[in-house]
Amino acid sequence: MSVSQAIAVDRPPPQARGWPRARIVGYALVGMWILFGLGIVAYLVHAWQGGTFFDRYAPAYLQGLGTTLALVGISMVTGAILSLPVAYGRMSKNRILSGLAYCYVYFFRGTPLLVQTYLVYYGVGSFRPELQSVGLWWFFREAFYCGVFAFSLNTAAYQAEILRGAIESVPRGQWEGAASLGLHKLQTLRKVILPQAIIVALRPYGNELVLMIKASAIVAIITVYDLMGNAKLAYANSFDIQAYIWVAIVYLVMVEILRHGVEWIERRITIHLKR
């Protein structure tokens, strides 16, 4: 048997020629989306020339943007603080701590954020006499504070799982090697484990922040005049669809800025891994 007969290589299938149905449908869909985008741009340019809507509602949109950023920023920071004991409980060998942390994460990750916001705003708010007796009514009577409270509890569950997964992704040998050098667990966590875990956790943290920004529109339902709340008010007064087009563009710009920011940070902290 010759070498050419022993090593048989199958030829690749012939390349499809012409215009098959899948290609035609794909080009048609892309063309429809391009026309749709051009139509929106043309409409906004035409509306911009009038200037009535933008001049009237731009200050409200800026105020709503500030409210949205404050809501998301406070919720993310508070959630990060709350996620530390929850992540510790999830990794604990104590069954009681582990079970309580698991129930917390299971509930807030398994139920919609809208329902959680309703439970805080309408549910907790229904206990006005009890809250007044303990001096907490000033907090739960404000829709913005209720939104911050619900969002913080929700993101704490997600951040706890992100932190736990990142820490557990570091090989066990790192702990053992640090212990052989005489480092106690806190020093090992701070100087060895966390610098490696933050690389793993950066992308999920960025995704969680993006989801929080988009989910912040929920608080408009409980009378918070954030970016979405002001867009609803502008549409109710003008019946102009550009009220929602502009708010969609603002959300898109915020998400893109955040995405590029996370990518820049990732490039900076992983520069030692590039070859």
mmCIF file of C-alpha atoms in Angstrom:
data_model
loop_
_atom_site.group_PDB
_atom_site.id
_atom_site.type_symbol
_atom_site.label_atom_id
_atom_site.label_comp_id
_atom_site.label_asym_id
_atom_site.label_seq_id
_atom_site.Cartn_x
_atom_site.Cartn_y
_atom_site.Cartn_z
ATOM 1 C CA MET A 1 0.000 0.000 0.000
ATOM 2 C CA SER A 2 1.442 3.337 -1.029
ATOM 3 C CA VAL A 3 1.682 6.352 1.220
ATOM 4 C CA SER A 4 -0.887 8.246 -0.866
ATOM 5 C CA GLN A 5 -3.383 5.413 -0.371
ATOM 6 C CA ALA A 6 -2.720 5.117 3.410
ATOM 7 C CA ILE A 7 -3.293 8.827 4.098
ATOM 8 C CA ALA A 8 -6.641 9.624 2.547
ATOM 9 C CA VAL A 9 -7.846 13.183 2.999
ATOM 10 C CA ASP A 10 -11.446 14.070 2.282
ATOM 11 C CA ARG A 11 -11.930 17.022 0.031
ATOM 12 C CA PRO A 12 -13.919 19.934 1.444
ATOM 13 C CA PRO A 13 -17.456 20.283 0.094
ATOM 14 C CA PRO A 14 -17.782 22.584 -2.889
ATOM 15 C CA GLN A 15 -18.528 26.186 -2.035
ATOM 16 C CA ALA A 16 -22.125 27.183 -2.601
ATOM 17 C CA ARG A 17 -22.567 29.432 -5.570
ATOM 18 C CA GLY A 18 -25.277 31.835 -6.485
ATOM 19 C CA TRP A 19 -27.836 33.200 -4.039
ATOM 20 C CA PRO A 20 -29.269 30.503 -1.752
ATOM 21 C CA ARG A 21 -32.427 31.206 0.225
ATOM 22 C CA ALA A 22 -30.625 31.692 3.567
ATOM 23 C CA ARG A 23 -28.358 34.369 2.087
ATOM 24 C CA ILE A 24 -31.276 36.212 0.512
ATOM 25 C CA VAL A 25 -33.218 36.209 3.800
ATOM 26 C CA GLY A 26 -30.147 37.381 5.705
ATOM 27 C CA TYR A 27 -29.477 40.280 3.373
ATOM 28 C CA ALA A 28 -33.167 41.216 3.435
ATOM 29 C CA LEU A 29 -33.235 41.317 7.250
ATOM 30 C CA VAL A 30 -30.039 43.362 7.423
ATOM 31 C CA GLY A 31 -31.434 45.770 4.847
ATOM 32 C CA MET A 32 -34.647 46.155 6.842
ATOM 33 C CA TRP A 33 -32.708 46.981 10.011
ATOM 34 C CA ILE A 34 -30.580 49.520 8.124
ATOM 35 C CA LEU A 35 -33.687 51.189 6.716
ATOM 36 C CA PHE A 36 -35.271 51.195 10.173
ATOM 37 C CA GLY A 37 -32.182 52.852 11.670
ATOM 38 C CA LEU A 38 -32.010 55.425 8.889
ATOM 39 C CA GLY A 39 -35.692 56.193 9.405
ATOM 40 C CA ILE A 40 -35.137 56.847 13.117
ATOM 41 C CA VAL A 41 -32.140 59.071 12.359
ATOM 42 C CA ALA A 42 -34.129 61.028 9.746
ATOM 43 C CA TYR A 43 -36.997 61.462 12.181
ATOM 44 C CA LEU A 44 -34.696 62.709 14.950
ATOM 45 C CA VAL A 45 -32.970 65.135 12.574
ATOM 46 C CA HIS A 46 -36.322 66.479 11.478
ATOM 47 C CA ALA A 47 -37.504 66.767 15.085
ATOM 48 C CA TRP A 48 -34.224 68.405 16.104
ATOM 49 C CA GLN A 49 -34.715 71.157 13.546
ATOM 50 C CA GLY A 50 -38.009 72.035 15.190
ATOM 51 C CA GLY A 51 -36.261 72.187 18.562
ATOM 52 C CA THR A 52 -39.484 72.344 20.589
ATOM 53 C CA PHE A 53 -39.259 68.952 22.272
ATOM 54 C CA PHE A 54 -35.540 69.098 23.015
ATOM 55 C CA ASP A 55 -35.629 72.627 24.405
ATOM 56 C CA ARG A 56 -38.585 71.791 26.618
ATOM 57 C CA TYR A 57 -37.575 68.417 28.056
ATOM 58 C CA ALA A 58 -33.756 68.307 27.919
ATOM 59 C CA PRO A 59 -33.349 69.726 31.483
ATOM 60 C CA ALA A 60 -35.738 67.077 32.815
ATOM 61 C CA TYR A 61 -33.782 64.353 31.027
ATOM 62 C CA LEU A 62 -30.530 65.588 32.572
ATOM 63 C CA GLN A 63 -32.120 65.588 36.003
ATOM 64 C CA GLY A 64 -33.443 62.082 35.413
ATOM 65 C CA LEU A 65 -29.999 60.944 34.280
ATOM 66 C CA GLY A 66 -28.537 62.189 37.550
ATOM 67 C CA THR A 67 -31.197 60.294 39.495
ATOM 68 C CA THR A 68 -30.489 57.109 37.531
ATOM 69 C CA LEU A 69 -26.737 57.357 38.092
ATOM 70 C CA ALA A 70 -27.249 58.035 41.804
ATOM 71 C CA LEU A 71 -29.626 55.092 42.142
ATOM 72 C CA VAL A 72 -27.300 52.662 40.369
ATOM 73 C CA GLY A 73 -24.134 53.966 42.052
ATOM 74 C CA ILE A 74 -25.504 53.805 45.596
ATOM 75 C CA SER A 75 -27.087 50.405 44.980
ATOM 76 C CA MET A 76 -23.905 48.900 43.533
ATOM 77 C CA VAL A 77 -21.698 50.157 46.382
ATOM 78 C CA THR A 78 -24.177 49.095 49.064
ATOM 79 C CA GLY A 79 -24.680 45.755 47.333
ATOM 80 C CA ALA A 80 -20.909 45.210 47.210
ATOM 81 C CA ILE A 81 -20.685 45.757 50.962
ATOM 82 C CA LEU A 82 -23.625 43.428 51.644
ATOM 83 C CA SER A 83 -22.196 40.786 49.310
ATOM 84 C CA LEU A 84 -19.109 40.253 51.496
ATOM 85 C CA PRO A 85 -20.861 38.482 54.401
ATOM 86 C CA VAL A 86 -23.172 36.678 51.961
ATOM 87 C CA ALA A 87 -20.203 35.343 49.980
ATOM 88 C CA TYR A 88 -18.484 34.352 53.225
ATOM 89 C CA GLY A 89 -21.620 32.490 54.283
ATOM 90 C CA ARG A 90 -21.823 30.708 50.919
ATOM 91 C CA MET A 91 -18.232 29.488 51.308
ATOM 92 C CA SER A 92 -18.564 28.700 55.017
ATOM 93 C CA LYS A 93 -18.480 25.108 56.234
ATOM 94 C CA ASN A 94 -21.056 26.030 58.859
ATOM 95 C CA ARG A 95 -24.343 24.604 57.594
ATOM 96 C CA ILE A 96 -26.451 27.294 59.259
ATOM 97 C CA LEU A 97 -24.498 30.180 57.733
ATOM 98 C CA SER A 98 -24.269 28.423 54.404
ATOM 99 C CA GLY A 99 -27.996 27.639 54.402
ATOM 100 C CA LEU A 100 -29.020 31.208 55.269
ATOM 101 C CA ALA A 101 -26.743 32.650 52.584
ATOM 102 C CA TYR A 102 -28.052 30.129 50.051
ATOM 103 C CA CYS A 103 -31.676 31.049 50.826
ATOM 104 C CA TYR A 104 -30.881 34.741 50.453
ATOM 105 C CA VAL A 105 -29.179 34.250 47.090
ATOM 106 C CA TYR A 106 -31.859 31.818 45.912
ATOM 107 C CA PHE A 107 -34.696 34.231 46.662
ATOM 108 C CA PHE A 108 -33.197 37.393 45.169
ATOM 109 C CA ARG A 109 -31.850 35.644 42.080
ATOM 110 C CA GLY A 110 -34.985 33.587 41.569
ATOM 111 C CA THR A 111 -37.619 36.331 41.752
ATOM 112 C CA PRO A 112 -38.043 39.327 39.405
ATOM 113 C CA LEU A 113 -36.564 42.632 40.487
ATOM 114 C CA LEU A 114 -39.905 44.282 39.779
ATOM 115 C CA VAL A 115 -41.615 42.039 42.340
ATOM 116 C CA GLN A 116 -38.900 42.780 44.895
ATOM 117 C CA THR A 117 -39.342 46.511 44.329
ATOM 118 C CA TYR A 118 -43.103 46.177 44.814
ATOM 119 C CA LEU A 119 -42.577 44.179 48.004
ATOM 120 C CA VAL A 120 -40.392 46.931 49.441
ATOM 121 C CA TYR A 121 -42.414 49.921 48.235
ATOM 122 C CA TYR A 122 -45.931 48.606 48.810
ATOM 123 C CA GLY A 123 -45.284 45.737 51.239
ATOM 124 C CA VAL A 124 -42.917 47.295 53.757
ATOM 125 C CA GLY A 125 -44.628 50.659 53.334
ATOM 126 C CA SER A 126 -47.897 49.170 54.576
ATOM 127 C CA PHE A 127 -46.382 48.838 58.066
ATOM 128 C CA ARG A 128 -46.357 52.584 58.642
ATOM 129 C CA PRO A 129 -47.193 52.562 62.406
ATOM 130 C CA GLU A 130 -44.479 49.983 63.121
ATOM 131 C CA LEU A 131 -41.930 51.858 61.028
ATOM 132 C CA GLN A 132 -42.789 55.134 62.715
ATOM 133 C CA SER A 133 -42.336 53.527 66.131
ATOM 134 C CA VAL A 134 -38.767 52.490 65.277
ATOM 135 C CA GLY A 135 -37.965 55.702 63.369
ATOM 136 C CA LEU A 136 -37.653 54.196 59.880
ATOM 137 C CA TRP A 137 -40.708 55.677 58.209
ATOM 138 C CA TRP A 138 -38.681 58.623 56.864
ATOM 139 C CA PHE A 139 -36.737 56.085 54.771
ATOM 140 C CA PHE A 140 -39.507 53.838 53.456
ATOM 141 C CA ARG A 141 -41.906 56.662 52.658
ATOM 142 C CA GLU A 142 -39.574 57.864 49.889
ATOM 143 C CA ALA A 143 -39.830 55.966 46.598
ATOM 144 C CA PHE A 144 -36.182 56.633 45.746
ATOM 145 C CA TYR A 145 -34.956 55.103 49.012
ATOM 146 C CA CYS A 146 -37.216 52.097 48.503
ATOM 147 C CA GLY A 147 -35.728 51.628 45.050
ATOM 148 C CA VAL A 148 -32.196 51.845 46.437
ATOM 149 C CA PHE A 149 -33.073 49.336 49.161
ATOM 150 C CA ALA A 150 -34.577 46.810 46.738
ATOM 151 C CA PHE A 151 -31.800 47.215 44.175
ATOM 152 C CA SER A 152 -29.088 46.863 46.839
ATOM 153 C CA LEU A 153 -30.537 43.624 48.162
ATOM 154 C CA ASN A 154 -30.890 42.260 44.633
ATOM 155 C CA THR A 155 -27.423 43.099 43.389
ATOM 156 C CA ALA A 156 -25.862 41.887 46.654
ATOM 157 C CA ALA A 157 -27.058 38.370 45.828
ATOM 158 C CA TYR A 158 -25.533 38.492 42.347
ATOM 159 C CA GLN A 159 -22.306 40.107 43.507
ATOM 160 C CA ALA A 160 -21.940 37.509 46.266
ATOM 161 C CA GLU A 161 -22.059 34.728 43.691
ATOM 162 C CA ILE A 162 -19.610 36.577 41.449
ATOM 163 C CA LEU A 163 -17.195 37.035 44.343
ATOM 164 C CA ARG A 164 -17.570 33.456 45.528
ATOM 165 C CA GLY A 165 -16.996 32.045 42.060
ATOM 166 C CA ALA A 166 -13.952 34.251 41.491
ATOM 167 C CA ILE A 167 -12.347 33.278 44.791
ATOM 168 C CA GLU A 168 -13.032 29.586 44.288
ATOM 169 C CA SER A 169 -11.575 29.754 40.767
ATOM 170 C CA VAL A 170 -8.125 30.389 42.247
ATOM 171 C CA PRO A 171 -6.344 27.033 42.590
ATOM 172 C CA ARG A 172 -6.141 25.572 46.076
ATOM 173 C CA GLY A 173 -2.380 25.404 45.744
ATOM 174 C CA GLN A 174 -2.218 29.192 46.078
ATOM 175 C CA TRP A 175 -3.597 28.940 49.619
ATOM 176 C CA GLU A 176 -1.230 26.112 50.488
ATOM 177 C CA GLY A 177 1.790 27.906 49.040
ATOM 178 C CA ALA A 178 0.988 31.080 50.993
ATOM 179 C CA ALA A 179 0.533 29.060 54.181
ATOM 180 C CA SER A 180 3.945 27.460 53.674
ATOM 181 C CA LEU A 181 5.422 30.974 53.569
ATOM 182 C CA GLY A 182 3.866 31.819 56.937
ATOM 183 C CA LEU A 183 1.018 34.033 55.707
ATOM 184 C CA HIS A 184 -2.243 33.785 57.613
ATOM 185 C CA LYS A 185 -5.554 33.506 55.777
ATOM 186 C CA LEU A 186 -6.375 37.214 55.758
ATOM 187 C CA GLN A 187 -2.985 38.117 54.292
ATOM 188 C CA THR A 188 -3.322 35.323 51.748
ATOM 189 C CA LEU A 189 -6.769 36.539 50.733
ATOM 190 C CA ARG A 190 -5.672 40.165 50.390
ATOM 191 C CA LYS A 191 -2.254 39.715 48.767
ATOM 192 C CA VAL A 192 -2.547 36.468 46.821
ATOM 193 C CA ILE A 193 -6.128 35.413 46.165
ATOM 194 C CA LEU A 194 -7.983 38.681 45.527
ATOM 195 C CA PRO A 195 -5.507 40.044 42.922
ATOM 196 C CA GLN A 196 -6.120 36.889 40.896
ATOM 197 C CA ALA A 197 -9.843 36.712 41.613
ATOM 198 C CA ILE A 198 -10.484 40.304 40.507
ATOM 199 C CA ILE A 199 -9.340 39.394 36.989
ATOM 200 C CA VAL A 200 -11.949 36.651 36.846
ATOM 201 C CA ALA A 201 -14.658 38.777 38.462
ATOM 202 C CA LEU A 202 -14.172 41.959 36.426
ATOM 203 C CA ARG A 203 -16.284 40.940 33.433
ATOM 204 C CA PRO A 204 -19.183 39.581 35.529
ATOM 205 C CA TYR A 205 -19.108 42.743 37.668
ATOM 206 C CA GLY A 206 -19.276 44.825 34.500
ATOM 207 C CA ASN A 207 -22.208 42.762 33.249
ATOM 208 C CA GLU A 208 -23.990 43.199 36.573
ATOM 209 C CA LEU A 209 -23.504 46.967 36.401
ATOM 210 C CA VAL A 210 -24.901 47.024 32.856
ATOM 211 C CA LEU A 211 -27.924 45.018 33.971
ATOM 212 C CA MET A 212 -28.468 47.377 36.899
ATOM 213 C CA ILE A 213 -28.387 50.413 34.608
ATOM 214 C CA LYS A 214 -30.995 48.889 32.306
ATOM 215 C CA ALA A 215 -33.101 47.590 35.191
ATOM 216 C CA SER A 216 -33.114 50.997 36.869
ATOM 217 C CA ALA A 217 -36.007 51.943 34.577
ATOM 218 C CA ILE A 218 -38.201 49.826 36.874
ATOM 219 C CA VAL A 219 -38.276 52.545 39.539
ATOM 220 C CA ALA A 220 -40.291 54.747 37.187
ATOM 221 C CA ILE A 221 -43.255 52.527 38.071
ATOM 222 C CA ILE A 222 -43.029 53.515 41.745
ATOM 223 C CA THR A 223 -43.075 57.266 40.939
ATOM 224 C CA VAL A 224 -39.322 57.868 40.878
ATOM 225 C CA TYR A 225 -38.515 60.462 38.220
ATOM 226 C CA ASP A 226 -35.361 58.909 36.906
ATOM 227 C CA LEU A 227 -34.426 58.871 33.220
ATOM 228 C CA MET A 228 -37.311 56.584 32.308
ATOM 229 C CA GLY A 229 -39.711 58.384 34.614
ATOM 230 C CA ASN A 230 -39.037 61.717 32.937
ATOM 231 C CA ALA A 231 -39.384 60.065 29.518
ATOM 232 C CA LYS A 232 -42.839 58.779 30.507
ATOM 233 C CA LEU A 233 -43.782 62.252 31.718
ATOM 234 C CA ALA A 234 -42.521 63.843 28.502
ATOM 235 C CA TYR A 235 -44.512 61.404 26.373
ATOM 236 C CA ALA A 236 -47.651 61.923 28.471
ATOM 237 C CA ASN A 237 -47.409 65.671 27.853
ATOM 238 C CA SER A 238 -46.356 65.626 24.190
ATOM 239 C CA PHE A 239 -47.466 62.248 22.761
ATOM 240 C CA ASP A 240 -44.199 62.329 20.805
ATOM 241 C CA ILE A 241 -42.437 58.989 20.326
ATOM 242 C CA GLN A 242 -39.032 60.659 20.365
ATOM 243 C CA ALA A 243 -39.430 60.849 24.143
ATOM 244 C CA TYR A 244 -38.604 57.140 24.249
ATOM 245 C CA ILE A 245 -36.151 57.227 21.354
ATOM 246 C CA TRP A 246 -33.948 59.728 23.157
ATOM 247 C CA VAL A 247 -34.053 57.777 26.406
ATOM 248 C CA ALA A 248 -33.082 54.595 24.533
ATOM 249 C CA ILE A 249 -30.110 56.425 23.010
ATOM 250 C CA VAL A 250 -29.000 57.677 26.428
ATOM 251 C CA TYR A 251 -29.154 54.168 27.899
ATOM 252 C CA LEU A 252 -27.232 52.827 24.914
ATOM 253 C CA VAL A 253 -24.514 55.459 25.309
ATOM 254 C CA MET A 254 -24.165 54.695 29.021
ATOM 255 C CA VAL A 255 -23.841 50.967 28.358
ATOM 256 C CA GLU A 256 -21.239 51.508 25.627
ATOM 257 C CA ILE A 257 -19.165 53.815 27.828
ATOM 258 C CA LEU A 258 -19.276 51.248 30.608
ATOM 259 C CA ARG A 259 -18.374 48.394 28.262
ATOM 260 C CA HIS A 260 -15.324 50.203 26.908
ATOM 261 C CA GLY A 261 -14.344 51.215 30.442
ATOM 262 C CA VAL A 262 -14.399 47.600 31.626
ATOM 263 C CA GLU A 263 -12.368 46.519 28.612
ATOM 264 C CA TRP A 264 -9.795 49.248 29.334
ATOM 265 C CA ILE A 265 -9.494 48.201 32.976
ATOM 266 C CA GLU A 266 -9.164 44.560 31.944
ATOM 267 C CA ARG A 267 -6.341 45.404 29.546
ATOM 268 C CA ARG A 268 -4.568 47.360 32.289
ATOM 269 C CA ILE A 269 -4.773 44.671 34.975
ATOM 270 C CA THR A 270 -3.889 41.791 32.624
ATOM 271 C CA ILE A 271 -0.960 43.450 30.910
ATOM 272 C CA HIS A 272 1.402 41.084 32.741
ATOM 273 C CA LEU A 273 -0.386 38.118 31.143
ATOM 274 C CA LYS A 274 0.199 39.317 27.562
ATOM 275 C CA ARG A 275 3.042 37.747 25.659
#
